[in-house]
PDB file of C-alpha atoms and ligand atoms in Angstrom:
ATOM      1  CA  MET W   1      43.329  22.718 -13.736  1.00  0.00           C
ATOM      2  CA  ASN W   2      42.468  20.532 -10.514  1.00  0.00           C
ATOM      3  CA  ILE W   3      42.621  16.985  -9.519  1.00  0.00           C
ATOM      4  CA  ILE W   4      38.796  15.930  -8.466  1.00  0.00           C
ATOM      5  CA  GLU W   5      38.713  14.200  -5.157  1.00  0.00           C
ATOM      6  CA  ILE W   6      35.843  11.965  -3.758  1.00  0.00           C
ATOM      7  CA  ASP W   7      33.130  13.596  -1.845  1.00  0.00           C
ATOM      8  CA  LYS W   8      31.355  10.637  -0.615  1.00  0.00           C
ATOM      9  CA  ILE W   9      31.932   7.011  -0.534  1.00  0.00           C
ATOM     10  CA  ILE W  10      28.086   5.307  -0.189  1.00  0.00           C
ATOM     11  CA  ASN W  11      27.479   1.497   0.085  1.00  0.00           C
ATOM     12  CA  PRO W  12      24.164   0.978  -1.797  1.00  0.00           C
ATOM     13  CA  THR W  13      20.419   0.289   0.103  1.00  0.00           C
ATOM     14  CA  PRO W  14      19.240  -2.752  -0.512  1.00  0.00           C
ATOM     15  CA  ALA W  15      15.874  -2.845  -1.783  1.00  0.00           C
ATOM     16  CA  SER W  16      12.994  -4.127  -4.381  1.00  0.00           C
ATOM     17  CA  ASP W  17      11.200  -2.810  -7.390  1.00  0.00           C
ATOM     18  CA  GLY W  18       8.868  -4.646  -9.609  1.00  0.00           C
ATOM     19  CA  ALA W  19       6.772  -7.249  -8.386  1.00  0.00           C
ATOM     20  CA  GLY W  20      10.042  -8.613  -5.977  1.00  0.00           C
ATOM     21  CA  VAL W  21      12.919  -8.047  -7.790  1.00  0.00           C
ATOM     22  CA  LYS W  22      16.211  -7.901  -5.850  1.00  0.00           C
ATOM     23  CA  LEU W  23      18.637  -4.464  -6.401  1.00  0.00           C
ATOM     24  CA  LYS W  24      21.343  -2.453  -5.222  1.00  0.00           C
ATOM     25  CA  ARG W  25      19.956   1.343  -4.579  1.00  0.00           C
ATOM     26  CA  SER W  26      21.727   3.632  -4.138  1.00  0.00           C
ATOM     27  CA  ILE W  27      21.150   6.704  -5.589  1.00  0.00           C
ATOM     28  CA  GLY W  28      17.134   7.129  -5.465  1.00  0.00           C
ATOM     29  CA  VAL W  29      17.852   6.335  -1.333  1.00  0.00           C
ATOM     30  CA  GLU W  30      21.286   7.584  -0.508  1.00  0.00           C
ATOM     31  CA  PRO W  31      21.385  10.752  -1.232  1.00  0.00           C
ATOM     32  CA  ASN W  32      18.124  11.161  -2.466  1.00  0.00           C
ATOM     33  CA  TYR W  33      18.900  13.099  -5.382  1.00  0.00           C
ATOM     34  CA  TYR W  34      21.877  14.366  -7.373  1.00  0.00           C
ATOM     35  CA  ASP W  35      20.536  16.009  -9.526  1.00  0.00           C
ATOM     36  CA  PRO W  36      19.913  15.748 -13.084  1.00  0.00           C
ATOM     37  CA  PHE W  37      20.209  11.946 -11.557  1.00  0.00           C
ATOM     38  CA  LEU W  38      16.886  10.692  -9.516  1.00  0.00           C
ATOM     39  CA  MET W  39      17.996   6.946  -9.174  1.00  0.00           C
ATOM     40  CA  LEU W  40      20.309   4.484  -9.710  1.00  0.00           C
ATOM     41  CA  ASP W  41      19.934   0.588  -9.443  1.00  0.00           C
ATOM     42  CA  GLU W  42      22.125  -2.551  -9.222  1.00  0.00           C
ATOM     43  CA  PHE W  43      19.507  -5.334 -10.394  1.00  0.00           C
ATOM     44  CA  GLY W  44      20.828  -8.594  -9.887  1.00  0.00           C
ATOM     45  CA  SER W  45      21.263 -11.633  -8.696  1.00  0.00           C
ATOM     46  CA  GLU W  46      22.015 -16.335  -9.514  1.00  0.00           C
ATOM     47  CA  ASN W  47      18.636 -16.857  -7.366  1.00  0.00           C
ATOM     48  CA  PRO W  48      16.366 -16.555 -10.185  1.00  0.00           C
ATOM     49  CA  ASP W  49      13.359 -16.097  -7.168  1.00  0.00           C
ATOM     50  CA  ASP W  50      15.535 -12.426  -7.285  1.00  0.00           C
ATOM     51  CA  TYR W  51      14.646 -11.889  -9.934  1.00  0.00           C
ATOM     52  CA  ILE W  52      11.661 -13.654 -12.453  1.00  0.00           C
ATOM     53  CA  ALA W  53       8.564 -11.736 -11.526  1.00  0.00           C
ATOM     54  CA  GLY W  54      10.102  -8.358 -13.903  1.00  0.00           C
ATOM     55  CA  PHE W  55       8.690  -5.542 -14.118  1.00  0.00           C
ATOM     56  CA  PRO W  56       5.439  -5.978 -15.431  1.00  0.00           C
ATOM     57  CA  PRO W  57       3.161  -2.780 -17.055  1.00  0.00           C
ATOM     58  CA  HIS W  58       4.236   0.437 -14.810  1.00  0.00           C
ATOM     59  CA  PRO W  59       3.325   4.188 -15.729  1.00  0.00           C
ATOM     60  CA  HIS W  60       6.434   6.353 -16.482  1.00  0.00           C
ATOM     61  CA  ARG W  61       6.599  10.526 -16.600  1.00  0.00           C
ATOM     62  CA  GLY W  62       9.093  13.424 -16.605  1.00  0.00           C
ATOM     63  CA  ILE W  63      11.866  11.163 -16.459  1.00  0.00           C
ATOM     64  CA  GLU W  64      14.398   8.912 -18.809  1.00  0.00           C
ATOM     65  CA  THR W  65      15.603   5.288 -17.766  1.00  0.00           C
ATOM     66  CA  VAL W  66      18.778   4.062 -19.197  1.00  0.00           C
ATOM     67  CA  THR W  67      18.776   0.788 -18.255  1.00  0.00           C
ATOM     68  CA  TYR W  68      21.662  -0.991 -19.407  1.00  0.00           C
ATOM     69  CA  MET W  69      21.901  -4.916 -19.257  1.00  0.00           C
ATOM     70  CA  LEU W  70      25.696  -7.206 -18.852  1.00  0.00           C
ATOM     71  CA  GLU W  71      24.159  -9.876 -17.553  1.00  0.00           C
ATOM     72  CA  GLY W  72      21.482 -12.008 -18.900  1.00  0.00           C
ATOM     73  CA  HIS W  73      17.787 -11.187 -21.322  1.00  0.00           C
ATOM     74  CA  PHE W  74      15.087  -8.785 -20.649  1.00  0.00           C
ATOM     75  CA  GLU W  75      11.608  -8.585 -23.143  1.00  0.00           C
ATOM     76  CA  HIS W  76      11.091  -4.589 -23.278  1.00  0.00           C
ATOM     77  CA  LYS W  77       7.218  -3.514 -24.270  1.00  0.00           C
ATOM     78  CA  ASP W  78       5.547  -0.488 -23.873  1.00  0.00           C
ATOM     79  CA  SER W  79       2.273   2.110 -24.675  1.00  0.00           C
ATOM     80  CA  ILE W  80       4.334   4.024 -28.410  1.00  0.00           C
ATOM     81  CA  GLY W  81       5.075   0.544 -29.909  1.00  0.00           C
ATOM     82  CA  GLY W  82       8.390  -0.630 -28.881  1.00  0.00           C
ATOM     83  CA  GLN W  83       9.226  -4.208 -28.073  1.00  0.00           C
ATOM     84  CA  GLY W  84      12.065  -5.970 -27.926  1.00  0.00           C
ATOM     85  CA  LYS W  85      14.664  -8.183 -26.130  1.00  0.00           C
ATOM     86  CA  MET W  86      17.609  -6.632 -24.067  1.00  0.00           C
ATOM     87  CA  SER W  87      20.630  -9.256 -24.799  1.00  0.00           C
ATOM     88  CA  PRO W  88      24.118  -8.899 -22.268  1.00  0.00           C
ATOM     89  CA  GLY W  89      26.152  -4.940 -23.577  1.00  0.00           C
ATOM     90  CA  ASP W  90      22.510  -3.815 -24.426  1.00  0.00           C
ATOM     91  CA  VAL W  91      21.424  -0.163 -23.246  1.00  0.00           C
ATOM     92  CA  GLN W  92      17.803   1.533 -23.861  1.00  0.00           C
ATOM     93  CA  TRP W  93      17.546   4.474 -23.408  1.00  0.00           C
ATOM     94  CA  MET W  94      14.142   5.945 -22.882  1.00  0.00           C
ATOM     95  CA  LYS W  95      12.438   9.021 -22.374  1.00  0.00           C
ATOM     96  CA  THR W  96       9.239   9.051 -21.371  1.00  0.00           C
ATOM     97  CA  GLY W  97       8.364  12.879 -21.444  1.00  0.00           C
ATOM     98  CA  SER W  98       5.060  13.352 -21.298  1.00  0.00           C
ATOM     99  CA  GLY W  99       3.585   9.267 -20.182  1.00  0.00           C
ATOM    100  CA  ILE W 100       4.914   5.655 -21.700  1.00  0.00           C
ATOM    101  CA  ILE W 101       3.774   1.975 -20.324  1.00  0.00           C
ATOM    102  CA  HIS W 102       6.202   0.020 -20.225  1.00  0.00           C
ATOM    103  CA  SER W 103       7.003  -4.205 -18.762  1.00  0.00           C
ATOM    104  CA  GLU W 104      10.825  -4.768 -18.140  1.00  0.00           C
ATOM    105  CA  MET W 105      10.337  -8.826 -17.462  1.00  0.00           C
ATOM    106  CA  PRO W 106      13.154 -11.819 -17.453  1.00  0.00           C
ATOM    107  CA  ALA W 107      13.652 -13.640 -20.776  1.00  0.00           C
ATOM    108  CA  MET W 108      15.110 -16.636 -18.764  1.00  0.00           C
ATOM    109  CA  LYS W 109      14.451 -19.108 -15.909  1.00  0.00           C
ATOM    110  CA  GLU W 110      17.854 -19.546 -14.854  1.00  0.00           C
ATOM    111  CA  GLY W 111      21.603 -18.335 -14.840  1.00  0.00           C
ATOM    112  CA  LYS W 112      22.844 -14.796 -13.987  1.00  0.00           C
ATOM    113  CA  LEU W 113      21.208 -11.225 -14.437  1.00  0.00           C
ATOM    114  CA  GLN W 114      23.130  -8.325 -13.539  1.00  0.00           C
ATOM    115  CA  GLY W 115      22.261  -4.695 -14.404  1.00  0.00           C
ATOM    116  CA  PHE W 116      21.758  -1.193 -14.607  1.00  0.00           C
ATOM    117  CA  GLN W 117      18.545   1.013 -14.251  1.00  0.00           C
ATOM    118  CA  LEU W 118      19.316   5.168 -14.140  1.00  0.00           C
ATOM    119  CA  TRP W 119      16.965   7.475 -14.101  1.00  0.00           C
ATOM    120  CA  ILE W 120      17.724  10.437 -15.380  1.00  0.00           C
ATOM    121  CA  ASN W 121      15.465  13.774 -14.004  1.00  0.00           C
ATOM    122  CA  MET W 122      13.851  16.123 -17.681  1.00  0.00           C
ATOM    123  CA  PRO W 123      13.815  20.282 -16.791  1.00  0.00           C
ATOM    124  CA  ALA W 124       9.970  21.417 -17.281  1.00  0.00           C
ATOM    125  CA  LYS W 125       9.908  22.601 -20.821  1.00  0.00           C
ATOM    126  CA  LEU W 126      10.527  18.534 -21.889  1.00  0.00           C
ATOM    127  CA  LYS W 127       8.849  16.812 -19.532  1.00  0.00           C
ATOM    128  CA  MET W 128       5.391  16.609 -21.367  1.00  0.00           C
ATOM    129  CA  ASN W 129       7.453  15.903 -25.587  1.00  0.00           C
ATOM    130  CA  LYS W 130       6.851  12.655 -26.830  1.00  0.00           C
ATOM    131  CA  PRO W 131       7.832   9.644 -25.643  1.00  0.00           C
ATOM    132  CA  GLU W 132      11.389   8.030 -27.950  1.00  0.00           C
ATOM    133  CA  TYR W 133      14.038   5.978 -27.411  1.00  0.00           C
ATOM    134  CA  ILE W 134      17.224   5.405 -28.714  1.00  0.00           C
ATOM    135  CA  TYR W 135      18.432   1.411 -28.180  1.00  0.00           C
ATOM    136  CA  ILE W 136      21.744   0.472 -28.225  1.00  0.00           C
ATOM    137  CA  ASP W 137      23.252  -3.493 -29.700  1.00  0.00           C
ATOM    138  CA  ALA W 138      26.180  -4.103 -27.298  1.00  0.00           C
ATOM    139  CA  ALA W 139      27.105  -5.007 -31.448  1.00  0.00           C
ATOM    140  CA  LYS W 140      27.043  -1.489 -32.214  1.00  0.00           C
ATOM    141  CA  MET W 141      28.006  -0.052 -29.980  1.00  0.00           C
ATOM    142  CA  SER W 142      31.689   2.723 -29.411  1.00  0.00           C
ATOM    143  CA  VAL W 143      34.094   1.046 -27.437  1.00  0.00           C
ATOM    144  CA  HIS W 144      37.941   2.074 -26.687  1.00  0.00           C
ATOM    145  CA  LYS W 145      40.173   0.235 -26.331  1.00  0.00           C
ATOM    146  CA  ASP W 146      44.925   0.113 -25.882  1.00  0.00           C
ATOM    147  CA  ASN W 147      46.969  -2.306 -23.564  1.00  0.00           C
ATOM    148  CA  ASN W 148      45.495  -1.092 -20.553  1.00  0.00           C
ATOM    149  CA  LYS W 149      41.639  -0.809 -20.449  1.00  0.00           C
ATOM    150  CA  GLN W 150      37.991  -0.506 -22.415  1.00  0.00           C
ATOM    151  CA  VAL W 151      35.865   2.277 -22.424  1.00  0.00           C
ATOM    152  CA  LYS W 152      32.550   1.582 -24.142  1.00  0.00           C
ATOM    153  CA  VAL W 153      30.762   4.378 -24.452  1.00  0.00           C
ATOM    154  CA  ILE W 154      27.049   4.838 -23.985  1.00  0.00           C
ATOM    155  CA  ALA W 155      27.122   8.463 -24.463  1.00  0.00           C
ATOM    156  CA  GLY W 156      29.615  11.032 -24.754  1.00  0.00           C
ATOM    157  CA  LYS W 157      32.649  10.497 -26.138  1.00  0.00           C
ATOM    158  CA  PHE W 158      36.490   8.910 -24.924  1.00  0.00           C
ATOM    159  CA  GLU W 159      39.425  10.246 -27.526  1.00  0.00           C
ATOM    160  CA  LYS W 160      37.410   8.788 -30.913  1.00  0.00           C
ATOM    161  CA  ALA W 161      35.191   6.248 -29.700  1.00  0.00           C
ATOM    162  CA  GLU W 162      31.396   8.835 -29.355  1.00  0.00           C
ATOM    163  CA  GLY W 163      28.104   7.655 -27.752  1.00  0.00           C
ATOM    164  CA  PRO W 164      24.664   7.846 -29.483  1.00  0.00           C
ATOM    165  CA  VAL W 165      22.712  10.293 -27.552  1.00  0.00           C
ATOM    166  CA  LYS W 166      23.362  13.545 -28.803  1.00  0.00           C
ATOM    167  CA  GLY W 167      22.674  18.029 -28.913  1.00  0.00           C
ATOM    168  CA  HIS W 168      21.107  16.189 -25.038  1.00  0.00           C
ATOM    169  CA  ASN W 169      19.603  19.230 -22.118  1.00  0.00           C
ATOM    170  CA  VAL W 170      22.320  17.309 -19.173  1.00  0.00           C
ATOM    171  CA  GLU W 171      25.072  16.910 -22.027  1.00  0.00           C
ATOM    172  CA  PRO W 172      24.925  13.080 -20.540  1.00  0.00           C
ATOM    173  CA  ILE W 173      28.843  11.290 -20.260  1.00  0.00           C
ATOM    174  CA  TYR W 174      28.189   6.841 -19.692  1.00  0.00           C
ATOM    175  CA  PHE W 175      31.295   4.669 -20.210  1.00  0.00           C
ATOM    176  CA  ASP W 176      32.008   1.149 -18.791  1.00  0.00           C
ATOM    177  CA  VAL W 177      35.314   0.979 -17.799  1.00  0.00           C
ATOM    178  CA  GLU W 178      37.796  -1.527 -17.383  1.00  0.00           C
ATOM    179  CA  LEU W 179      41.171  -1.127 -16.455  1.00  0.00           C
ATOM    180  CA  ASN W 180      43.604  -3.285 -15.536  1.00  0.00           C
ATOM    181  CA  LYS W 181      46.118  -3.915 -13.094  1.00  0.00           C
ATOM    182  CA  ASP W 182      48.293  -1.444 -11.449  1.00  0.00           C
ATOM    183  CA  LYS W 183      46.489   1.405 -14.575  1.00  0.00           C
ATOM    184  CA  GLU W 184      45.269   4.409 -15.143  1.00  0.00           C
ATOM    185  CA  PHE W 185      42.547   6.494 -16.577  1.00  0.00           C
ATOM    186  CA  SER W 186      42.709   9.627 -16.892  1.00  0.00           C
ATOM    187  CA  PHE W 187      38.965  11.931 -18.336  1.00  0.00           C
ATOM    188  CA  ASN W 188      38.644  15.722 -18.531  1.00  0.00           C
ATOM    189  CA  LEU W 189      35.224  16.107 -16.681  1.00  0.00           C
ATOM    190  CA  PRO W 190      33.145  18.955 -17.680  1.00  0.00           C
ATOM    191  CA  SER W 191      33.472  21.206 -14.219  1.00  0.00           C
ATOM    192  CA  THR W 192      29.575  22.214 -15.104  1.00  0.00           C
ATOM    193  CA  HIS W 193      28.596  18.491 -13.822  1.00  0.00           C
ATOM    194  CA  ASN W 194      27.561  16.506 -11.015  1.00  0.00           C
ATOM    195  CA  SER W 195      29.886  13.363 -11.361  1.00  0.00           C
ATOM    196  CA  PHE W 196      29.926   9.419  -9.671  1.00  0.00           C
ATOM    197  CA  ILE W 197      31.657   6.491 -10.281  1.00  0.00           C
ATOM    198  CA  TYR W 198      29.228   3.447  -9.388  1.00  0.00           C
ATOM    199  CA  LEU W 199      32.308   0.942  -9.045  1.00  0.00           C
ATOM    200  CA  ILE W 200      30.977  -2.855 -10.329  1.00  0.00           C
ATOM    201  CA  SER W 201      34.221  -4.902  -9.442  1.00  0.00           C
ATOM    202  CA  GLY W 202      38.023  -4.726  -8.686  1.00  0.00           C
ATOM    203  CA  GLU W 203      39.380  -2.432  -6.245  1.00  0.00           C
ATOM    204  CA  ILE W 204      41.055   1.344  -7.202  1.00  0.00           C
ATOM    205  CA  TYR W 205      42.347   4.275  -6.461  1.00  0.00           C
ATOM    206  CA  ILE W 206      40.998   7.869  -6.963  1.00  0.00           C
ATOM    207  CA  GLY W 207      42.242  11.147  -7.264  1.00  0.00           C
ATOM    208  CA  GLU W 208      45.225  12.553  -5.027  1.00  0.00           C
ATOM    209  CA  LYS W 209      43.883  12.002  -1.273  1.00  0.00           C
ATOM    210  CA  LYS W 210      43.882   9.543   0.788  1.00  0.00           C
ATOM    211  CA  HIS W 211      41.407   7.362   1.000  1.00  0.00           C
ATOM    212  CA  SER W 212      39.620   4.420   2.258  1.00  0.00           C
ATOM    213  CA  LYS W 213      39.667   1.243  -0.018  1.00  0.00           C
ATOM    214  CA  LEU W 214      36.754   1.143  -2.706  1.00  0.00           C
ATOM    215  CA  ILE W 215      35.169  -2.552  -3.666  1.00  0.00           C
ATOM    216  CA  ASP W 216      32.357  -4.363  -4.591  1.00  0.00           C
ATOM    217  CA  SER W 217      28.953  -1.883  -5.991  1.00  0.00           C
ATOM    218  CA  THR W 218      30.053   1.324  -4.493  1.00  0.00           C
ATOM    219  CA  LEU W 219      28.508   4.207  -5.117  1.00  0.00           C
ATOM    220  CA  ILE W 220      31.899   7.320  -5.899  1.00  0.00           C
ATOM    221  CA  LEU W 221      30.269  10.727  -5.949  1.00  0.00           C
ATOM    222  CA  LEU W 222      32.333  12.854  -6.933  1.00  0.00           C
ATOM    223  CA  ASP W 223      33.744  16.868  -5.967  1.00  0.00           C
ATOM    224  CA  LYS W 224      33.540  19.181  -8.665  1.00  0.00           C
ATOM    225  CA  GLY W 225      36.815  19.774 -10.937  1.00  0.00           C
ATOM    226  CA  GLU W 226      38.172  18.770 -13.535  1.00  0.00           C
ATOM    227  CA  ILE W 227      41.255  15.950 -14.349  1.00  0.00           C
ATOM    228  CA  LEU W 228      39.768  12.758 -12.784  1.00  0.00           C
ATOM    229  CA  LYS W 229      42.343   9.560 -12.780  1.00  0.00           C
ATOM    230  CA  VAL W 230      41.559   5.956 -11.377  1.00  0.00           C
ATOM    231  CA  ARG W 231      43.925   3.585 -10.436  1.00  0.00           C
ATOM    232  CA  ALA W 232      43.375  -0.360 -10.457  1.00  0.00           C
ATOM    233  CA  ARG W 233      45.380  -2.330  -7.248  1.00  0.00           C
ATOM    234  CA  SER W 234      43.266  -4.467  -9.933  1.00  0.00           C
ATOM    235  CA  ASN W 235      41.743  -5.885 -12.880  1.00  0.00           C
ATOM    236  CA  SER W 236      38.920  -3.608 -12.559  1.00  0.00           C
ATOM    237  CA  LYS W 237      35.136  -2.381 -13.679  1.00  0.00           C
ATOM    238  CA  PHE W 238      32.971   0.776 -13.112  1.00  0.00           C
ATOM    239  CA  LEU W 239      30.763   3.236 -14.763  1.00  0.00           C
ATOM    240  CA  LEU W 240      32.191   6.591 -14.908  1.00  0.00           C
ATOM    241  CA  ILE W 241      28.372   8.446 -15.184  1.00  0.00           C
ATOM    242  CA  SER W 242      28.498  12.444 -15.239  1.00  0.00           C
ATOM    243  CA  GLY W 243      25.255  15.707 -16.240  1.00  0.00           C
ATOM    244  CA  LYS W 244      24.743  19.380 -16.153  1.00  0.00           C
ATOM    245  CA  PRO W 245      22.789  19.923 -13.281  1.00  0.00           C
ATOM    246  CA  ILE W 246      18.661  20.676 -13.735  1.00  0.00           C
ATOM    247  CA  LYS W 247      18.144  23.115 -10.854  1.00  0.00           C
ATOM    248  CA  GLU W 248      14.516  22.938 -11.205  1.00  0.00           C
ATOM    249  CA  GLN W 249      12.252  22.111  -7.895  1.00  0.00           C
ATOM    250  CA  ILE W 250      11.479  18.698  -8.025  1.00  0.00           C
ATOM    251  CA  ALA W 251       8.358  16.696  -6.724  1.00  0.00           C
ATOM    252  CA  ARG W 252       8.500  13.321  -7.028  1.00  0.00           C
ATOM    253  CA  GLY W 253       4.990  10.371  -6.884  1.00  0.00           C
ATOM    254  CA  GLY W 254       7.252   7.268  -7.492  1.00  0.00           C
ATOM    255  CA  PRO W 255       7.346   6.721 -11.246  1.00  0.00           C
ATOM    256  CA  PHE W 256       5.717   9.809 -12.064  1.00  0.00           C
ATOM    257  CA  VAL W 257       8.837  13.469 -11.287  1.00  0.00           C
ATOM    258  CA  MET W 258       7.047  16.537 -11.790  1.00  0.00           C
ATOM    259  CA  ASN W 259       8.150  20.059 -10.624  1.00  0.00           C
ATOM    260  CA  THR W 260       5.073  20.383  -8.176  1.00  0.00           C
ATOM    261  CA  LYS W 261       2.747  18.333  -6.580  1.00  0.00           C
ATOM    262  CA  GLU W 262      -0.609  19.317  -9.143  1.00  0.00           C
ATOM    263  CA  GLU W 263       1.606  17.995 -11.720  1.00  0.00           C
ATOM    264  CA  ILE W 264       1.471  14.286  -9.514  1.00  0.00           C
ATOM    265  CA  SER W 265      -1.915  14.752  -9.142  1.00  0.00           C
ATOM    266  CA  GLN W 266      -2.479  15.745 -12.474  1.00  0.00           C
ATOM    267  CA  ALA W 267      -0.314  12.504 -13.819  1.00  0.00           C
ATOM    268  CA  VAL W 268      -2.083   9.731 -11.521  1.00  0.00           C
ATOM    269  CA  GLU W 269      -5.443  11.225 -12.282  1.00  0.00           C
ATOM    270  CA  ASP W 270      -4.350  11.574 -16.409  1.00  0.00           C
ATOM    271  CA  TYR W 271      -3.322   7.643 -15.865  1.00  0.00           C
ATOM    272  CA  HIS W 272      -6.481   6.262 -14.173  1.00  0.00           C
ATOM    273  CA  ALA W 273      -8.719   8.313 -16.327  1.00  0.00           C
ATOM    274  CA  GLY W 274      -6.778   6.446 -19.575  1.00  0.00           C
ATOM    275  CA  ARG W 275      -5.636  10.078 -21.092  1.00  0.00           C
ATOM    276  CA  PHE W 276      -1.583   8.974 -20.143  1.00  0.00           C
ATOM    277  CA  VAL W 277      -1.109   7.378 -23.557  1.00  0.00           C
ATOM    278  CA  LYS W 278      -0.862  10.049 -25.534  1.00  0.00           C
TER     279      LYS W 278
HETATM  280 FE1  FE2 L   1       9.779   0.688 -15.466  1.00  0.00          FE
END
């Protein structure tokens, strides 16, 4: 069993999306694609000007979007009748399939907003499926707690805590880990998967080889291996995300991700012709 080391350390790029929400983008810029993950954005600010414009109605096809709120409130609405308010700790896991139009708008005028949006690619055989989503209420989330750490399980399984996303083609793992100073987090990752850590706050040390300092808002791509060991140099909070690569050709067109350029043109055409929502 080999210890997992760091493959690459990436500082996110400041970006803006929706109607001008300021965010830090890592996957989607550098690296452009980390199969099966298409995008990872950390959005968050204490300044309402950075988030108030929100994400007005826009379409998606061929991907899954996973939104995880850490602070603040978002109101979401979509074309399949979904509507609700996201509160801190809530997760919305949406399989857009053939097409969904949704909006995500801040339900707050001041205060701190913080969260993540992850895009997971869908394989060709599932891209045109009916849209569906899973909503995970913070209060119902499966959590492991001991003296050294807390692991919130959004997907996958840690000890006895298990996430609600079952039978998924990329066998996703999505943990939110809080690790106390000088303590260790250890987990066996499938060697078939691409895995990364996103450090939210604190300082951590990964694996056994010497590496440069890892602090706030850093994306850390992990080598393939079996045993992940993370030690906290100060009280730290990070996301551990892992998924089995899809290994298909991808074609991107903004909010649409398909396999070919023709399929992107088709999505744009369907959207403009009002055939998008089935
Ligand atoms: Fe969206």
